[in-house]
Coordinates of C-alpha atoms in Angstrom, one line a residue:
X317 CA -0.1 0.3 0.3
X318 CA 0.8 3.7 -0.6
X319 CA -1.4 5.7 1.3
X320 CA -2.4 9.4 0.0
X321 CA -3.1 11.4 2.8
X322 CA -3.6 15.4 3.0
X323 CA -1.5 17.9 4.7
X324 CA -3.7 20.8 4.6
X325 CA -4.7 22.0 8.4
X326 CA -8.2 21.4 10.3
X327 CA -10.5 24.2 11.2
X328 CA -9.9 24.3 14.6
X329 CA -6.0 24.9 13.5
X330 CA -6.8 27.6 11.4
X331 CA -8.9 29.3 14.1
X332 CA -6.0 29.1 16.6
X333 CA -3.2 30.5 13.8
X334 CA -5.2 32.8 11.7
X335 CA -2.2 34.8 10.4
X336 CA -0.9 31.6 9.0
X337 CA -4.1 31.0 6.8
X338 CA -3.7 31.2 3.0
X339 CA -4.8 34.9 2.2
X340 CA -6.2 36.4 -0.8
X341 CA -5.5 40.0 -2.5
X342 CA -9.1 41.2 -1.2
X343 CA -8.5 40.0 2.4
X344 CA -10.5 36.7 2.1
X345 CA -9.0 33.2 3.4
X346 CA -9.2 29.7 2.6
X347 CA -8.5 26.5 4.0
X348 CA -5.1 25.9 3.5
X349 CA -2.1 27.3 5.3
X350 CA 0.8 29.5 4.0
X351 CA 3.0 27.3 2.9
X352 CA 6.2 29.6 4.2
X353 CA 4.8 29.3 7.5
X354 CA 7.3 27.6 9.9
X355 CA 4.5 27.1 12.3
X356 CA 2.3 25.5 9.8
X357 CA 5.4 23.1 8.4
X358 CA 6.3 22.2 12.1
X359 CA 2.7 21.1 12.9
X360 CA 2.0 19.4 9.4
X361 CA 5.3 17.5 9.9
X362 CA 4.8 16.6 13.4
X363 CA 1.2 15.0 12.1
X364 CA 2.6 13.5 9.3
X365 CA 5.4 11.7 11.1
X366 CA 2.8 10.5 13.5
X367 CA 0.6 9.1 10.8
X368 CA 3.5 7.5 9.6
X369 CA 4.5 6.0 13.0
X370 CA 1.1 4.4 13.1
X371 CA 1.0 2.5 10.3
X372 CA 4.5 1.5 10.4
X373 CA 3.6 0.0 13.7
X374 CA 0.5 -1.6 12.7
X375 CA 0.8 -2.6 8.9
X376 CA 4.5 -2.0 8.6
X377 CA 4.8 -5.2 6.1
X378 CA 2.1 -3.9 4.0
X379 CA 3.1 -0.5 3.6
X380 CA 5.3 0.6 0.3
X381 CA 5.3 4.0 1.1
X382 CA 3.9 7.3 1.7
X383 CA 2.3 9.9 -0.2
X384 CA 1.8 13.5 1.7
X385 CA -0.3 16.0 -0.3
X386 CA -1.6 19.6 0.1
X387 CA -2.7 22.4 -1.9
X388 CA -4.4 22.9 -5.1
X389 CA -5.7 19.4 -5.7
X390 CA -3.5 18.0 -3.3
X391 CA -0.5 18.8 -5.8
X392 CA 1.6 21.3 -4.1
X393 CA 1.1 24.2 -6.3
X394 CA -0.9 27.5 -5.0
X395 CA -4.5 27.4 -4.4
X396 CA -6.2 29.0 -7.6
X397 CA -3.1 28.5 -9.9
X398 CA -5.9 28.4 -12.7
X399 CA -7.8 30.9 -11.9
X400 CA -7.4 34.8 -11.7
X401 CA -7.1 35.5 -7.7
X402 CA -3.4 36.1 -6.4
X403 CA -2.5 35.1 -2.9
X404 CA 0.4 35.9 -0.4
X405 CA -1.3 38.3 1.6
X406 CA -1.3 36.6 5.4
X407 CA 0.9 38.0 7.8
X408 CA 2.6 34.7 8.1
X409 CA 3.5 35.5 4.1
X410 CA 5.0 39.1 4.9
X411 CA 7.1 37.8 8.0
X412 CA 8.5 35.0 5.7
X413 CA 8.9 37.4 2.9
X414 CA 11.1 40.0 5.1
X415 CA 13.2 37.0 6.6
X416 CA 13.8 35.7 3.3
X417 CA 15.1 39.1 1.9
X418 CA 17.4 39.9 4.8
X419 CA 19.0 36.4 3.9
X420 CA 19.2 37.2 -0.1
X421 CA 20.6 40.6 0.8
X422 CA 23.6 41.6 2.9
X423 CA 22.1 45.1 4.0
X424 CA 19.4 47.4 3.5
X425 CA 21.3 49.3 1.2
X426 CA 21.8 46.3 -1.2
X427 CA 18.1 46.0 -1.1
X428 CA 17.4 49.6 -1.8
X429 CA 19.9 49.1 -4.8
X430 CA 18.5 46.2 -6.4
X431 CA 14.5 47.4 -5.9
X432 CA 15.6 51.1 -7.1
X433 CA 14.0 52.3 -4.0
X434 CA 16.0 54.4 -1.3
X435 CA 13.1 53.8 1.6
X436 CA 12.5 50.0 1.5
X437 CA 14.2 48.4 4.7
X438 CA 14.2 44.4 5.3
X439 CA 11.6 45.6 8.1
X440 CA 9.6 47.7 5.8
X441 CA 9.4 45.6 2.6
X442 CA 5.9 45.1 1.5
X443 CA 4.4 42.0 -0.7
X444 CA 4.1 43.2 -4.5
X445 CA 0.2 44.4 -4.9
X446 CA -1.8 42.5 -7.1
X447 CA -1.9 45.1 -9.6
X448 CA 1.7 45.5 -9.8
X449 CA 1.9 41.8 -10.1
X450 CA -0.4 41.4 -12.8
X451 CA 1.1 44.5 -15.0
X452 CA 3.4 43.7 -17.9
X453 CA 4.9 47.1 -18.9
X454 CA 8.1 45.4 -20.7
X455 CA 5.5 42.9 -22.8
X456 CA 5.9 39.4 -21.9
X457 CA 9.3 39.5 -20.1
X458 CA 9.5 41.1 -16.6
X459 CA 12.6 43.6 -17.0
X460 CA 15.4 42.4 -14.8
X461 CA 16.2 45.7 -13.4
X462 CA 12.5 47.5 -13.4
X463 CA 11.0 44.8 -12.0
X464 CA 13.3 43.2 -9.5
X465 CA 10.9 43.0 -6.8
X466 CA 8.8 41.0 -8.6
X467 CA 11.2 38.6 -9.5
X468 CA 12.4 38.0 -6.0
X469 CA 8.8 37.6 -5.0
X470 CA 8.3 35.0 -7.6
X471 CA 11.5 33.3 -6.6
X472 CA 10.6 33.3 -2.9
X473 CA 6.8 31.6 -3.9
X474 CA 8.9 28.9 -5.6
X475 CA 11.4 28.3 -2.7
X476 CA 8.5 28.4 0.0
X477 CA 6.9 25.7 -1.7
X478 CA 9.9 23.5 -2.6
X479 CA 11.3 23.8 0.8
X480 CA 7.6 22.9 2.4
X481 CA 7.4 19.9 0.3
X482 CA 11.1 18.8 1.3
X483 CA 9.9 19.4 5.0
X484 CA 7.0 17.2 5.0
X485 CA 9.3 14.4 2.8
X486 CA 12.1 14.7 5.5
X487 CA 9.0 13.7 8.3
X488 CA 8.0 11.0 6.5
X489 CA 11.3 9.3 5.7
X490 CA 12.5 9.6 9.4
X491 CA 9.0 8.1 10.6
X492 CA 9.6 5.2 8.5
X493 CA 13.2 5.0 9.7
X494 CA 14.2 5.5 6.1
X495 CA 12.5 2.3 4.7
X496 CA 9.9 3.2 3.0
X497 CA 9.5 5.3 -0.6
X498 CA 8.5 9.0 0.0
X499 CA 6.2 10.1 -3.1
X500 CA 5.3 13.8 -4.1
X501 CA 3.6 15.7 -6.9
X502 CA 5.7 18.4 -7.9
X503 CA 7.4 20.1 -11.1
X504 CA 4.9 20.3 -13.7
X505 CA 7.4 23.3 -15.3
X506 CA 5.6 22.8 -18.9
X507 CA 2.3 22.3 -17.8
X508 CA 2.1 25.5 -16.1
X509 CA 3.4 27.5 -19.4
X510 CA -0.3 27.9 -19.6
X511 CA -0.8 30.2 -16.4
X512 CA -2.3 33.3 -17.2
X513 CA -1.2 35.3 -14.2
X514 CA 2.5 34.1 -15.2
X515 CA 3.9 30.5 -14.7
X516 CA 5.3 31.7 -11.3
X517 CA 2.1 31.6 -9.8
X518 CA 2.2 27.9 -9.7
X519 CA 4.9 27.7 -7.2
X520 CA 6.6 24.7 -9.1
X521 CA 9.7 26.6 -10.4
X522 CA 11.9 25.1 -7.6
X523 CA 12.4 21.5 -9.1
X524 CA 16.1 21.6 -9.0
X525 CA 15.6 22.2 -5.2
X526 CA 13.3 19.5 -4.9
X527 CA 15.4 17.1 -6.9
X528 CA 18.2 17.7 -4.4
X529 CA 16.4 16.5 -1.4
X530 CA 17.2 13.2 -0.8
X531 CA 14.2 11.8 1.2
X532 CA 12.2 12.2 -1.9
X533 CA 12.2 8.7 -4.2
X534 CA 9.3 9.5 -6.6
X535 CA 7.8 12.5 -8.3
X536 CA 4.8 12.3 -10.1
X537 CA 2.0 14.2 -12.0
X538 CA -1.0 13.3 -14.1
X539 CA -0.5 12.8 -17.4
X540 CA -0.7 16.1 -19.2
X541 CA -4.1 17.3 -19.7
X542 CA -2.9 18.5 -23.2
X543 CA -2.3 16.2 -26.0
X544 CA -3.6 13.0 -24.3
X545 CA -6.5 11.6 -26.9
X546 CA -6.5 9.2 -29.3
X547 CA -3.5 10.1 -31.7
X548 CA -1.8 12.1 -29.6
X549 CA 1.4 11.9 -27.4
X550 CA 0.2 12.0 -23.5
X551 CA 3.4 14.4 -22.8
X552 CA 5.1 14.4 -19.6
X553 CA 4.2 17.6 -17.5
X554 CA 7.6 17.7 -16.4
X555 CA 11.3 17.9 -17.2
X556 CA 11.1 13.9 -16.7
X557 CA 14.6 12.7 -17.8
X558 CA 15.8 15.5 -15.4
X559 CA 14.1 13.7 -12.6
X560 CA 15.8 10.7 -13.5
X561 CA 19.1 12.0 -14.0
X562 CA 18.4 13.0 -10.4
X563 CA 18.2 9.3 -9.4
X564 CA 14.6 9.7 -8.8
X565 CA 11.5 8.3 -10.5
X566 CA 9.0 10.2 -12.4
X567 CA 5.2 8.3 -12.2
X568 CA 2.4 9.0 -14.5
X569 CA -0.7 9.4 -12.8
X570 CA -2.9 7.6 -15.6
X571 CA -6.3 8.9 -15.0
X572 CA -7.4 8.4 -18.7
X573 CA -11.1 8.5 -18.9
X574 CA -11.7 5.1 -19.9
X575 CA -15.3 4.1 -21.4
X576 CA -16.4 3.5 -18.0
X577 CA -15.4 7.0 -17.2
X578 CA -18.1 9.4 -15.4
X579 CA -18.6 12.9 -15.0
X580 CA -16.5 16.3 -16.1
X581 CA -13.0 15.4 -14.6
X582 CA -10.0 17.0 -15.8
X583 CA -9.4 15.0 -19.2
X584 CA -12.7 14.2 -19.6
X585 CA -12.7 15.8 -23.2
X586 CA -10.5 13.3 -24.5
X587 CA -12.1 10.4 -22.8
X588 CA -13.3 7.1 -25.0
X589 CA -16.3 5.1 -25.5
X590 CA -15.3 1.6 -26.2
X591 CA -13.2 -1.1 -24.6
X592 CA -10.9 -0.9 -27.5
X593 CA -10.4 2.8 -27.8
X594 CA -9.6 2.6 -23.9
X595 CA -6.9 0.0 -24.9
X596 CA -5.7 1.7 -27.5
X597 CA -4.8 4.8 -24.9
X598 CA -3.6 2.6 -21.8
X599 CA -1.4 1.1 -24.3
X600 CA 0.3 4.1 -25.7
X601 CA 0.4 5.3 -22.1
X602 CA 2.0 2.4 -20.1
X603 CA 4.4 1.5 -23.2
X604 CA 5.5 5.0 -23.1
X605 CA 5.9 4.5 -19.2
X606 CA 8.4 1.6 -19.8
X607 CA 10.7 2.7 -22.6
X608 CA 11.1 6.3 -20.9
X609 CA 12.0 4.3 -17.4
X610 CA 8.4 5.9 -15.8
X611 CA 6.3 4.5 -13.2
X612 CA 2.6 4.4 -13.5
X613 CA -0.5 3.9 -11.6
X614 CA -4.1 4.0 -13.1
X615 CA -6.2 6.6 -11.4
X616 CA -9.7 5.9 -10.9
X617 CA -10.6 9.6 -10.5
X618 CA -14.2 9.7 -10.5
X619 CA -13.8 6.4 -7.6
X620 CA -16.8 5.1 -9.7
X621 CA -15.2 1.8 -11.7
X622 CA -13.2 3.4 -14.5
X623 CA -10.9 0.6 -14.9
X624 CA -13.4 -2.1 -13.6
X625 CA -12.7 -4.3 -16.6
X626 CA -11.0 -7.4 -16.9
X627 CA -10.1 -6.7 -20.5
X628 CA -7.9 -3.6 -19.6
X629 CA -5.8 -5.5 -17.2
X630 CA -5.1 -8.1 -19.7
X631 CA -3.3 -5.6 -21.6
X632 CA -1.2 -4.7 -18.3
X633 CA -0.6 -8.3 -18.3
X634 CA 0.8 -8.8 -22.0
X635 CA 2.8 -5.7 -21.5
X636 CA 5.1 -7.7 -19.1
X637 CA 7.1 -8.8 -22.5
X638 CA 8.0 -5.1 -22.5
X639 CA 8.2 -4.5 -18.7
X640 CA 10.2 -7.5 -17.5
X641 CA 13.3 -7.2 -20.2
X642 CA 13.9 -3.5 -19.1
X643 CA 13.7 -4.6 -15.5
X644 CA 16.0 -7.3 -15.7
X645 CA 18.5 -5.4 -18.5
X646 CA 17.9 -1.5 -17.6
X647 CA 18.5 1.2 -20.1
X648 CA 19.0 4.8 -19.5
X649 CA 16.5 6.4 -21.9
X650 CA 18.8 8.7 -23.8
X651 CA 17.2 10.5 -26.7
X652 CA 18.6 12.2 -29.8
X653 CA 16.7 15.3 -29.2
X654 CA 16.4 17.2 -25.8
X655 CA 13.5 19.5 -25.0
X656 CA 15.1 22.2 -22.5
X657 CA 13.6 24.6 -20.1
X658 CA 14.8 26.7 -17.7
X659 CA 12.9 27.2 -14.5
X660 CA 14.7 30.3 -13.7
X661 CA 13.7 31.9 -17.0
X662 CA 9.6 31.1 -16.8
X663 CA 10.2 33.4 -13.6
X664 CA 10.4 36.5 -16.1
X665 CA 7.3 36.0 -18.0
X666 CA 4.6 38.5 -16.8
X667 CA 1.0 38.1 -16.4
X668 CA -0.5 37.4 -20.1
X669 CA 3.0 36.0 -21.2
X670 CA 1.0 32.8 -21.7
X671 CA 0.4 34.4 -25.4
X672 CA 4.1 33.0 -25.8
X673 CA 4.5 30.5 -23.2
X674 CA 1.1 28.6 -24.5
X675 CA 2.3 27.5 -27.8
X676 CA 6.4 27.7 -26.7
X677 CA 6.0 25.8 -23.6
X678 CA 2.9 24.0 -23.0
X679 CA 2.1 23.0 -26.6
X680 CA 5.4 22.7 -27.9
X681 CA 5.2 19.1 -26.6
X682 CA 2.5 18.4 -29.7
X683 CA 5.4 19.0 -32.6
X684 CA 8.1 17.4 -30.6
X685 CA 6.1 14.2 -30.0
X686 CA 4.9 13.9 -33.8
X687 CA 8.3 14.6 -35.2
X688 CA 9.0 11.0 -35.9
X689 CA 11.8 10.2 -33.1
X690 CA 12.0 10.4 -29.5
X691 CA 12.6 13.7 -27.6
X692 CA 13.5 13.8 -23.9
X693 CA 12.8 16.8 -21.6
X694 CA 15.3 18.0 -19.0
X695 CA 16.2 21.3 -17.1
X696 CA 18.9 23.7 -18.8
X697 CA 21.2 23.2 -15.8
X698 CA 21.4 19.4 -16.6
X699 CA 22.7 20.8 -20.4
X700 CA 24.9 23.4 -18.7
X701 CA 26.1 20.5 -16.6
X702 CA 27.2 18.5 -19.8
X703 CA 24.8 15.5 -18.5
X704 CA 22.6 15.8 -22.0
X705 CA 24.3 13.9 -25.0
X706 CA 21.6 14.7 -27.4
X707 CA 22.6 15.2 -30.8
X708 CA 19.7 18.2 -31.1
X709 CA 19.0 20.5 -28.1
X710 CA 15.6 22.3 -28.7
X711 CA 16.3 25.4 -25.7
X712 CA 12.7 26.4 -25.2
X713 CA 13.2 29.0 -22.7
X714 CA 17.1 30.4 -22.8
X715 CA 15.8 34.0 -22.6
X716 CA 17.7 34.3 -18.8
X717 CA 21.6 33.8 -19.0
X718 CA 24.4 35.4 -17.5
X719 CA 27.4 35.9 -19.7
X720 CA 29.1 33.1 -17.6
X721 CA 25.9 31.0 -18.5
X722 CA 26.1 31.8 -22.4
X723 CA 29.8 30.8 -22.5
X724 CA 28.7 27.5 -20.5
X725 CA 25.8 26.6 -22.7
X726 CA 27.8 27.2 -25.9
X727 CA 30.5 25.0 -24.8
X728 CA 28.1 22.2 -23.7
X729 CA 26.5 21.6 -26.9
X730 CA 29.7 22.1 -29.4
X731 CA 29.1 20.1 -32.3
X732 CA 25.1 19.7 -31.5
X733 CA 22.3 21.3 -33.6
X734 CA 20.8 23.9 -31.3
X735 CA 17.2 25.3 -31.7
X736 CA 17.2 28.6 -30.5
X737 CA 13.4 29.2 -29.3
X738 CA 12.1 32.7 -29.3
X739 CA 13.9 35.5 -27.3
X740 CA 17.4 33.5 -26.5
X741 CA 19.8 35.0 -24.0
X742 CA 18.0 38.5 -24.1
X743 CA 17.6 39.0 -20.4
X744 CA 21.0 39.8 -18.8
X745 CA 20.9 40.8 -14.9
X746 CA 21.5 44.7 -16.2
X747 CA 18.8 44.6 -18.7
X748 CA 18.1 43.3 -22.2
X749 CA 20.6 42.5 -24.7
X750 CA 20.5 42.0 -28.4
X751 CA 24.3 41.6 -28.4
X752 CA 23.9 38.3 -26.2
X753 CA 21.4 37.2 -28.7
X754 CA 23.6 37.2 -31.5
X755 CA 26.5 35.6 -29.4
X756 CA 24.4 32.7 -28.5
X757 CA 22.6 32.2 -32.3
X758 CA 25.4 33.4 -34.4
X759 CA 22.8 35.9 -36.3
X760 CA 23.0 39.6 -35.8
X761 CA 19.7 40.6 -34.4
X762 CA 17.3 43.7 -34.7
X763 CA 13.8 44.4 -32.9
X764 CA 10.7 43.8 -34.7
X765 CA 8.0 45.8 -33.8
X766 CA 4.4 46.5 -34.5
X767 CA 3.5 43.4 -36.5
X768 CA 2.2 39.9 -35.9
X769 CA 4.1 37.4 -34.3
X770 CA 3.5 34.9 -37.3
X771 CA 5.9 33.7 -39.6
X772 CA 5.3 32.2 -42.9
X773 CA 7.9 29.7 -44.8
X774 CA 10.1 30.7 -47.5
X775 CA 10.7 28.9 -50.8
X776 CA 13.7 27.4 -49.5
X777 CA 11.9 25.7 -46.6
X778 CA 9.2 24.4 -48.5
X779 CA 11.4 22.5 -50.7
X780 CA 12.7 21.1 -47.3
X781 CA 9.2 20.0 -46.3
X782 CA 8.5 23.0 -43.8
X783 CA 5.3 24.3 -45.4
X784 CA 3.2 25.6 -42.8
X785 CA 3.1 29.2 -41.1
X786 CA 3.3 29.1 -37.1
X787 CA 3.4 31.6 -34.2
X788 CA 0.9 34.0 -32.8
X789 CA -1.6 36.3 -35.0
X790 CA -1.2 39.3 -33.0
X791 CA 1.6 41.5 -32.0
X792 CA 4.0 40.4 -29.5
X793 CA 6.9 42.3 -27.6
X794 CA 10.0 41.5 -27.5
X795 CA 10.4 40.3 -31.4
X796 CA 13.4 39.4 -33.3
X797 CA 14.5 39.1 -36.9
X798 CA 17.7 37.7 -38.2
X799 CA 19.1 40.8 -39.8
X800 CA 22.1 39.1 -41.5
X801 CA 20.6 35.9 -42.6
X802 CA 21.2 35.3 -46.0
X803 CA 18.4 34.1 -48.6
X804 CA 19.8 30.5 -48.5
X805 CA 19.2 30.6 -44.4
X806 CA 16.4 32.1 -44.5
X807 CA 13.2 29.7 -43.6
X808 CA 10.9 31.9 -42.8
X809 CA 9.6 35.5 -42.5
X810 CA 7.8 38.1 -40.4
X811 CA 5.2 40.0 -42.0
X812 CA 7.5 42.7 -43.0
X813 CA 9.7 40.2 -44.9
X814 CA 12.6 40.1 -42.5
X815 CA 13.9 36.7 -41.1
X816 CA 11.6 35.0 -38.2
X817 CA 13.5 31.6 -38.5
X818 CA 17.0 30.8 -40.2
X819 CA 19.2 28.7 -40.2
X820 CA 23.1 28.9 -40.4
X821 CA 26.5 26.3 -40.0
X822 CA 28.6 28.0 -37.4
X823 CA 32.1 27.3 -36.3
X824 CA 30.9 25.0 -33.6
X825 CA 27.5 23.7 -35.1
X826 CA 24.3 24.5 -36.5
X827 CA 22.1 27.3 -35.2
X828 CA 18.3 27.4 -35.8
X829 CA 17.1 30.8 -34.6
X830 CA 12.9 30.4 -34.0
X831 CA 11.6 33.8 -33.6
X832 CA 8.2 33.0 -33.2
X833 CA 6.5 31.0 -30.5
X834 CA 6.3 27.8 -31.0
X835 CA 7.3 25.1 -33.0
X836 CA 5.9 22.8 -35.8
X837 CA 6.8 19.0 -36.7
X838 CA 8.2 19.8 -40.2
X839 CA 10.1 22.3 -39.3
X840 CA 11.7 20.0 -36.4
X841 CA 12.1 17.2 -38.5
X842 CA 14.2 19.3 -40.8
X843 CA 16.6 20.5 -38.2
X844 CA 16.5 16.3 -36.9
X845 CA 17.6 15.5 -40.5
X846 CA 20.5 18.3 -40.4
X847 CA 21.6 17.2 -37.0
X848 CA 22.0 13.7 -37.6
X849 CA 19.0 12.6 -35.8
X850 CA 17.4 9.0 -36.9
X851 CA 14.1 9.7 -37.8
X852 CA 11.8 6.5 -37.6
X853 CA 9.3 8.4 -39.5
X854 CA 9.3 11.2 -41.9
X855 CA 5.6 11.8 -41.3
X856 CA 3.8 12.5 -38.2
X857 CA 3.5 10.0 -35.5
X858 CA 4.0 9.8 -32.1
X859 CA 6.8 7.9 -31.2
X860 CA 8.9 6.5 -28.3
X861 CA 12.1 4.3 -28.6
X862 CA 14.8 2.9 -26.5
X863 CA 17.1 0.3 -27.0
X864 CA 15.4 -2.5 -29.3
X865 CA 12.0 -1.4 -28.4
X866 CA 9.8 1.0 -30.8
X867 CA 6.3 2.0 -29.7
X868 CA 4.4 3.9 -32.3
X869 CA 0.8 5.5 -31.8
X870 CA -0.7 6.9 -34.9
X871 CA -1.8 10.4 -35.5
X872 CA -3.8 9.6 -38.4
X873 CA -5.1 6.9 -40.5
X874 CA -2.9 5.0 -43.2
X875 CA -0.2 3.4 -44.1
X876 CA 3.0 4.5 -41.9
X877 CA 6.6 4.2 -43.5
X878 CA 9.0 3.4 -40.9
X879 CA 13.3 3.4 -40.9
X880 CA 14.4 1.3 -37.7
X881 CA 18.0 2.1 -38.8
X882 CA 19.7 -1.2 -38.9
X883 CA 18.9 -4.9 -40.8
X884 CA 17.8 -6.5 -37.8
X885 CA 14.4 -8.5 -37.6
X886 CA 11.2 -6.8 -36.7
X887 CA 8.8 -8.3 -34.6
X888 CA 5.5 -7.0 -33.4
X889 CA 6.2 -7.7 -29.4
X890 CA 2.4 -8.2 -28.5
X891 CA 1.3 -10.6 -31.2
X892 CA 4.5 -12.0 -32.6
X893 CA 3.7 -10.9 -35.8
X894 CA 7.0 -10.9 -37.8
X895 CA 7.4 -7.8 -40.1
X896 CA 10.8 -9.3 -41.7
X897 CA 14.1 -7.6 -41.4
X898 CA 14.9 -3.9 -41.4
X899 CA 15.2 -0.9 -41.4
X900 CA 12.7 -0.3 -43.9
X901 CA 9.0 -1.2 -43.2
X902 CA 5.4 -0.3 -44.1
X903 CA 2.7 -0.3 -41.0
X904 CA -1.1 -0.2 -41.5
X905 CA -2.7 1.7 -38.9
X906 CA -5.7 3.7 -37.8
X907 CA -5.5 7.2 -35.9
X908 CA -5.1 6.0 -32.1
X909 CA -3.6 2.6 -33.0
X910 CA -0.6 1.6 -30.7
X911 CA 2.1 -0.7 -31.9
X912 CA 5.1 -1.9 -30.2
X913 CA 8.0 -3.5 -32.0
X914 CA 11.2 -5.2 -30.9
X915 CA 14.1 -4.6 -33.3
X916 CA 16.3 -7.4 -33.3
X917 CA 16.9 -9.7 -29.7

């Protein structure tokens, strides 16, 4: 057993500790506690430890681990993250905020210089007003100088949530004497690109802090609520491969709305109505977990028997032929394409910035999933540390880099193809810098203003298979054009004809600058071919692969041409059907079909 239990305070505690109760901008309160409160953390950790000790003493032989839950839907992101209200206005928040500032800055004078406020002190600093937190005077990204107070507040809220999680994890670990798993929901760094008040509202952008906590074994989330239907990719909410590099397990809570599903719970719109379609989804999800080394549990979200059909469990039994060889001979998942997110850069996104981060972070998982090669999801600090050996590195949010980090990033990705998305390197601590963008991309940059952030492919691009425009059909600031891109290097143009997407071979690798928010699968395939990435398909298909195992989930009806990259025999792992020697094969699929192939022995 692995029980999930709540860590939100009861009514008597809230009445006893009113200063430590979550408070909104209008002064109203909810039942959650202030996660920054030492009083709440102390009491919650003590009760969690008592519960674990009791369960260990009475049922210890049956307990696999413990899963403390709290805040919004128990998933440790701030309540109402998806809504419009802002929290942080309890006296407990203010006290913690002032303590944090005193630890961050060496003196009142340093704080005054950073905030450009000659009157502020550690004793007088206030939580930023809601109107200030919703403002976006510099456009999509907060100015690192003018908005220092907001950026500090954003970082404070991430650290407080992460530290609360870690404190409860240590309590559970110690109470079980280190013998049981400790599990938490946390780290939805891709999923929260869709937050309209800005990603920092969630509190999930201190993932590295949580990964460094030795008391946590497993991090988990539902499968993304984006792109989870038939023919889609079922992507991860997090930098899942960075979780694995930190020695922890990422686990999919599979709350697929099966044909037995009820109600309009999250994900209901992508549910299915037959056992056959149910099994096609569950097969895709569970096979992806196997090849990416995820865990999984099936979640009866409605608590009404969504999985109460032996035919679903028969599919799980058939998957032993994939699970057991990988358990006996573990293989790290090291795909040739890395999708990289910098959680610190996400704190720069202003309210309304989802116009960029929805297509550029949240929805970008769709074309990545369909490009024809498997991809991994990483934190940028793993790339900087040299832990990501991918041939093609897609840098989704690299807009906050110091000069030293720019040099480190270029050195760590030397010889690879780098995809520079949106505004790479634009923010240094002293302010915006076009020179920094040029240093990263190899293109001389100029600002583009007063036009929609939509790019149309050039004739050169169309000959290479990149034929559809993309971006956002409204103005976005900032935007940039590759001012010195030649016609042969220009793959797409802004409405004024300047280079919005450009590909150049530099002295230390290929550089693809992508100015519009988002990507497309044909553009990614074009880049992958240039990078030498092996493409299993040349058309859209959801592909997962590791070692001799290839999982295909069809994005459309029709015959699918695949290339395994070797001459070994291809076998359908679940039916035993032999498809003949590789590398070429044609597989007839309908949209939503899932096939698992073993290539060679």
